[in-house]
Amino acid sequence: MPAARQSRIWPSGGVHFWPSGGSSVDHAHPRGHLVYAVSGVLSVHTERGTYVVPANRVAWIPAGSTHHHRAHGETDMRIVFLPPSLARLAPAHPTVLLASGLARELLLTLTGTRQLDPGARARLHRVLVDELREAAEQPIHLPEPRDDRLRAVARILDDNPADDSPLAALGRQVGAGARTLSRLFHDELGMTFYEWRTQLRICHALVLLAEGHDTTRVAHACGWSNPSSFIAAFAAIVGTTPGRHRATRQLPPRS
C-alpha cells in the first residue's frame, strides 16, 4: 500500500502528496475536517459508503467518523480542521460539497505556506464555512449495501462496471429475484438499481479520468455504448463535462 510521499501536518490542517494508489489506514479524528484534492481524485471510504472527491468538490468528515482515503492519480490532498463552534454548523454525516472558486482559494490559503495569525485564520475559517453552507450536497456518493445479496451484486458490478446485465440476470447470479433486489436498493440505499449503477459507473469514470484515460475509453470501460451518452450522464452528476473536469483537475497546485 503506497504511503504519502510527503506530508506537512499542523494543528489546523495538513498537506499530503499521494502517489496514484496511495491509501491511508482506517482512522478517525477528534475534530471535524474538510478534505480537498487540488489535483488528482480522492475516494473517501466511510461506514456510510464511498465518496468521490474530484477537484471541484470538497469532502466533509465529522469528528469521530472512521474513514480512509485512496488517491487516484498523483494527488495533492489538503486537510482543514474546523473548530467545534464551526463544525457544528456542518452536516452531522460525511458528505461532498461543491467547491466554489472562493472556497478553493480559502482552502489553498489555509493549507499554504503563508503565515497566518490566529485572528486571520479564524476569519478565513468562518468565510469558508459560510461559503460551503451555501453549497448543495453533491451526489458523488456510492452507499454501502448491508444485505449480502446487494453486496454480491455490488461486487459483480464493481469488478466490471461495463456489465449491462438487467437486475433479473444479476439476481440469478446471487440467488434473489429482481423484485426483491429492487426493494432492497430502495429501502437500504434510497435509490433505484439503475440510479445506483450509474453512480458506481461515474465513480469508476472519475478514477479512470484521473489515471489519464481518454473520454472514449472511459465511456466504454464504464458501460456507455457511445461517448455522448457518457458525457451527458457525467455532466448531470459531476456538474461539468469529462474534458472540463480533466482541465480543472490539472490546474497547477499552489503551495
Short mmCIF file of C-alpha atoms in Angstrom, two decimals:
data_model
loop_
_atom_site.label_atom_id
_atom_site.label_comp_id
_atom_site.label_asym_id
_atom_site.label_seq_id
_atom_site.Cartn_x
_atom_site.Cartn_y
_atom_site.Cartn_z
CA MET A 1 0.00 0.00 0.00
CA PRO A 2 1.81 3.18 -1.15
CA ALA A 3 2.17 5.81 1.55
CA ALA A 4 2.09 9.57 1.14
CA ARG A 5 5.32 10.76 -0.46
CA GLN A 6 5.40 13.99 1.50
CA SER A 7 3.30 15.35 4.33
CA ARG A 8 3.11 18.53 6.36
CA ILE A 9 0.80 18.48 9.38
CA TRP A 10 -0.03 21.25 11.84
CA PRO A 11 -2.85 21.74 14.36
CA SER A 12 -5.21 23.46 11.90
CA GLY A 13 -4.63 21.27 8.84
CA GLY A 14 -2.20 19.50 6.62
CA VAL A 15 -0.92 18.63 3.15
CA HIS A 16 -0.36 15.12 1.79
CA PHE A 17 1.12 14.30 -1.62
CA TRP A 18 -0.04 10.83 -2.62
CA PRO A 19 1.15 8.62 -5.47
CA SER A 20 -1.59 7.02 -7.55
CA GLY A 21 -3.00 4.15 -5.50
CA GLY A 22 -1.78 5.61 -2.21
CA SER A 23 -4.08 4.90 0.70
CA SER A 24 -4.34 5.60 4.41
CA VAL A 25 -5.44 3.11 7.05
CA ASP A 26 -8.83 3.40 8.74
CA HIS A 27 -8.72 6.23 11.24
CA ALA A 28 -10.81 8.95 12.89
CA HIS A 29 -10.07 12.46 14.12
CA PRO A 30 -11.40 14.16 17.25
CA ARG A 31 -12.25 17.23 15.14
CA GLY A 32 -14.36 17.53 12.02
CA HIS A 33 -12.37 18.34 8.91
CA LEU A 34 -12.56 19.19 5.23
CA VAL A 35 -10.67 17.16 2.63
CA TYR A 36 -9.82 18.67 -0.75
CA ALA A 37 -7.86 17.37 -3.75
CA VAL A 38 -6.01 20.18 -5.50
CA SER A 39 -5.02 17.67 -8.17
CA GLY A 40 -5.90 14.04 -8.71
CA VAL A 41 -9.06 12.41 -7.37
CA LEU A 42 -9.66 11.15 -3.84
CA SER A 43 -12.08 8.49 -2.72
CA VAL A 44 -13.08 8.70 0.93
CA HIS A 45 -14.32 5.40 2.33
CA THR A 46 -16.64 5.52 5.36
CA GLU A 47 -19.16 3.26 7.05
CA ARG A 48 -21.87 5.04 5.04
CA GLY A 49 -20.20 4.24 1.73
CA THR A 50 -17.66 5.72 -0.66
CA TYR A 51 -17.45 9.41 -1.51
CA VAL A 52 -15.53 10.50 -4.61
CA VAL A 53 -13.84 13.90 -4.38
CA PRO A 54 -12.65 15.39 -7.68
CA ALA A 55 -11.03 18.82 -7.89
CA ASN A 56 -14.32 20.74 -7.93
CA ARG A 57 -15.61 19.12 -4.74
CA VAL A 58 -14.67 19.10 -1.06
CA ALA A 59 -15.48 16.33 1.42
CA TRP A 60 -16.67 16.97 4.96
CA ILE A 61 -15.80 14.33 7.60
CA PRO A 62 -17.40 14.89 11.05
CA ALA A 63 -15.45 14.34 14.24
CA GLY A 64 -15.13 10.69 15.19
CA SER A 65 -16.10 9.31 11.75
CA THR A 66 -13.95 6.32 10.84
CA HIS A 67 -12.65 6.60 7.28
CA HIS A 68 -9.71 6.12 4.97
CA HIS A 69 -8.58 7.85 1.80
CA ARG A 70 -7.36 6.48 -1.52
CA ALA A 71 -5.65 8.52 -4.25
CA HIS A 72 -6.38 8.04 -7.92
CA GLY A 73 -3.70 9.71 -9.99
CA GLU A 74 -0.96 11.82 -8.43
CA THR A 75 -2.93 13.60 -5.72
CA ASP A 76 -2.29 16.76 -3.72
CA MET A 77 -4.61 16.41 -0.71
CA ARG A 78 -5.35 19.29 1.66
CA ILE A 79 -6.97 18.97 5.10
CA VAL A 80 -8.56 21.78 7.12
CA PHE A 81 -9.70 21.06 10.69
CA LEU A 82 -12.60 23.17 11.92
CA PRO A 83 -13.08 24.38 15.49
CA PRO A 84 -16.15 22.83 17.21
CA SER A 85 -18.05 26.13 17.06
CA LEU A 86 -17.95 25.99 13.25
CA ALA A 87 -18.05 22.22 12.83
CA ARG A 88 -21.49 22.12 14.46
CA LEU A 89 -22.80 24.18 11.53
CA ALA A 90 -21.78 21.45 9.07
CA PRO A 91 -23.78 18.27 8.35
CA ALA A 92 -23.70 15.55 11.01
CA HIS A 93 -22.70 12.95 8.39
CA PRO A 94 -19.92 12.69 5.82
CA THR A 95 -20.77 14.41 2.57
CA VAL A 96 -19.33 16.01 -0.56
CA LEU A 97 -19.94 19.68 -1.32
CA LEU A 98 -19.31 21.83 -4.38
CA ALA A 99 -16.05 23.78 -4.07
CA SER A 100 -16.63 27.25 -5.50
CA GLY A 101 -13.73 29.38 -6.66
CA LEU A 102 -13.78 31.25 -3.36
CA ALA A 103 -13.85 28.03 -1.32
CA ARG A 104 -10.91 26.69 -3.33
CA GLU A 105 -8.84 29.84 -2.67
CA LEU A 106 -9.66 29.70 1.03
CA LEU A 107 -8.66 26.03 1.25
CA LEU A 108 -5.39 26.74 -0.54
CA THR A 109 -4.62 29.74 1.67
CA LEU A 110 -5.38 27.86 4.88
CA THR A 111 -3.09 24.98 3.84
CA GLY A 112 -0.37 27.04 2.16
CA THR A 113 2.97 28.27 3.43
CA ARG A 114 1.78 31.79 4.27
CA GLN A 115 1.95 32.50 7.99
CA LEU A 116 -1.48 33.45 9.35
CA ASP A 117 -2.10 34.89 12.79
CA PRO A 118 -4.90 33.20 14.81
CA GLY A 119 -7.36 36.02 14.15
CA ALA A 120 -6.86 35.90 10.39
CA ARG A 121 -7.14 32.12 10.34
CA ALA A 122 -10.37 32.26 12.35
CA ARG A 123 -11.86 34.78 9.93
CA LEU A 124 -10.93 32.64 6.91
CA HIS A 125 -12.48 29.60 8.60
CA ARG A 126 -15.75 31.49 9.10
CA VAL A 127 -15.87 32.65 5.47
CA LEU A 128 -15.09 29.11 4.27
CA VAL A 129 -17.88 27.59 6.34
CA ASP A 130 -20.33 30.28 5.18
CA GLU A 131 -19.40 29.55 1.57
CA LEU A 132 -19.80 25.78 1.97
CA ARG A 133 -23.13 26.15 3.78
CA GLU A 134 -24.45 27.72 0.58
CA ALA A 135 -23.26 24.72 -1.47
CA ALA A 136 -25.62 21.84 -2.12
CA GLU A 137 -24.56 18.32 -1.18
CA GLN A 138 -23.30 16.59 -4.29
CA PRO A 139 -24.46 13.12 -5.41
CA ILE A 140 -20.99 11.63 -5.85
CA HIS A 141 -21.66 9.07 -3.16
CA LEU A 142 -21.89 5.32 -3.50
CA PRO A 143 -23.83 3.98 -0.50
CA GLU A 144 -22.50 0.76 1.07
CA PRO A 145 -25.02 -2.13 0.89
CA ARG A 146 -25.65 -4.14 4.04
CA ASP A 147 -27.68 -7.03 2.66
CA ASP A 148 -25.49 -9.92 1.48
CA ARG A 149 -27.37 -10.15 -1.82
CA LEU A 150 -26.86 -6.47 -2.55
CA ARG A 151 -23.20 -6.80 -1.59
CA ALA A 152 -22.86 -9.63 -4.10
CA VAL A 153 -24.41 -7.52 -6.85
CA ALA A 154 -22.13 -4.63 -5.91
CA ARG A 155 -19.04 -6.85 -6.17
CA ILE A 156 -20.06 -8.05 -9.65
CA LEU A 157 -20.52 -4.52 -10.96
CA ASP A 158 -17.52 -3.08 -9.14
CA ASP A 159 -15.35 -5.70 -10.84
CA ASN A 160 -16.92 -4.89 -14.22
CA PRO A 161 -18.82 -1.58 -14.32
CA ALA A 162 -19.49 -2.14 -18.04
CA ASP A 163 -21.68 -5.16 -17.20
CA ASP A 164 -25.06 -4.22 -18.62
CA SER A 165 -26.99 -7.19 -17.23
CA PRO A 166 -30.56 -6.40 -16.14
CA LEU A 167 -31.39 -6.78 -12.48
CA ALA A 168 -33.13 -10.12 -13.07
CA ALA A 169 -29.97 -11.63 -14.57
CA LEU A 170 -27.84 -10.33 -11.72
CA GLY A 171 -30.42 -11.71 -9.29
CA ARG A 172 -29.99 -15.19 -10.74
CA GLN A 173 -26.27 -14.96 -10.03
CA VAL A 174 -26.79 -14.00 -6.39
CA GLY A 175 -29.89 -16.04 -5.62
CA ALA A 176 -32.53 -13.31 -5.38
CA GLY A 177 -35.42 -12.16 -7.53
CA ALA A 178 -35.43 -8.84 -9.32
CA ARG A 179 -38.37 -7.58 -7.26
CA THR A 180 -36.57 -8.40 -4.00
CA LEU A 181 -33.37 -6.70 -5.13
CA SER A 182 -35.27 -3.66 -6.38
CA ARG A 183 -36.96 -3.31 -2.98
CA LEU A 184 -33.62 -3.66 -1.19
CA PHE A 185 -32.00 -0.97 -3.32
CA HIS A 186 -34.87 1.37 -2.48
CA ASP A 187 -35.08 0.54 1.23
CA GLU A 188 -31.35 0.30 2.02
CA LEU A 189 -29.75 2.73 -0.39
CA GLY A 190 -32.58 5.14 -1.15
CA MET A 191 -32.28 4.83 -4.92
CA THR A 192 -33.22 2.55 -7.77
CA PHE A 193 -30.83 -0.09 -9.08
CA TYR A 194 -30.25 1.93 -12.25
CA GLU A 195 -29.51 5.10 -10.28
CA TRP A 196 -27.06 3.18 -8.10
CA ARG A 197 -25.34 1.58 -11.10
CA THR A 198 -24.97 4.99 -12.73
CA GLN A 199 -23.37 6.31 -9.54
CA LEU A 200 -20.96 3.37 -9.50
CA ARG A 201 -20.05 3.94 -13.14
CA ILE A 202 -19.43 7.66 -12.59
CA CYS A 203 -17.20 6.82 -9.60
CA HIS A 204 -15.18 4.47 -11.79
CA ALA A 205 -15.10 7.07 -14.56
CA LEU A 206 -13.62 9.71 -12.24
CA VAL A 207 -10.87 7.28 -11.26
CA LEU A 208 -10.07 6.35 -14.87
CA LEU A 209 -10.00 10.01 -15.94
CA ALA A 210 -7.61 10.74 -13.05
CA GLU A 211 -5.36 7.97 -14.36
CA GLY A 212 -5.17 9.71 -17.73
CA HIS A 213 -7.54 7.67 -19.90
CA ASP A 214 -9.40 9.49 -22.67
CA THR A 215 -13.15 10.05 -22.71
CA THR A 216 -13.96 7.40 -25.31
CA ARG A 217 -12.06 4.68 -23.48
CA VAL A 218 -13.61 5.65 -20.14
CA ALA A 219 -17.10 5.64 -21.64
CA HIS A 220 -16.74 2.10 -22.98
CA ALA A 221 -14.99 0.81 -19.85
CA CYS A 222 -17.84 2.10 -17.69
CA GLY A 223 -20.72 0.75 -19.74
CA TRP A 224 -21.74 3.51 -22.13
CA SER A 225 -22.06 2.49 -25.77
CA ASN A 226 -21.09 5.93 -27.05
CA PRO A 227 -19.15 8.89 -25.61
CA SER A 228 -22.02 11.38 -25.98
CA SER A 229 -24.26 9.36 -23.63
CA PHE A 230 -21.40 9.14 -21.13
CA ILE A 231 -20.71 12.89 -21.33
CA ALA A 232 -24.38 13.67 -20.65
CA ALA A 233 -24.55 11.30 -17.65
CA PHE A 234 -21.23 12.56 -16.29
CA ALA A 235 -22.26 16.22 -16.57
CA ALA A 236 -25.61 15.51 -14.88
CA ILE A 237 -23.86 14.15 -11.77
CA VAL A 238 -20.47 15.88 -11.65
CA GLY A 239 -21.70 19.21 -12.99
CA THR A 240 -19.20 19.51 -15.83
CA THR A 241 -18.06 17.52 -18.84
CA PRO A 242 -15.24 14.96 -18.63
CA GLY A 243 -12.98 17.24 -20.70
CA ARG A 244 -13.57 20.27 -18.50
CA HIS A 245 -13.22 18.14 -15.40
CA ARG A 246 -9.82 16.91 -16.63
CA ALA A 247 -8.73 20.50 -17.27
CA THR A 248 -9.82 21.54 -13.77
CA ARG A 249 -8.04 18.57 -12.23
CA GLN A 250 -4.81 19.53 -13.96
CA LEU A 251 -4.75 23.07 -12.64
CA PRO A 252 -1.30 23.66 -11.12
CA PRO A 253 -1.31 23.28 -7.32
CA ARG A 254 -0.34 26.19 -5.11
CA SER A 255 1.94 25.90 -2.13
#
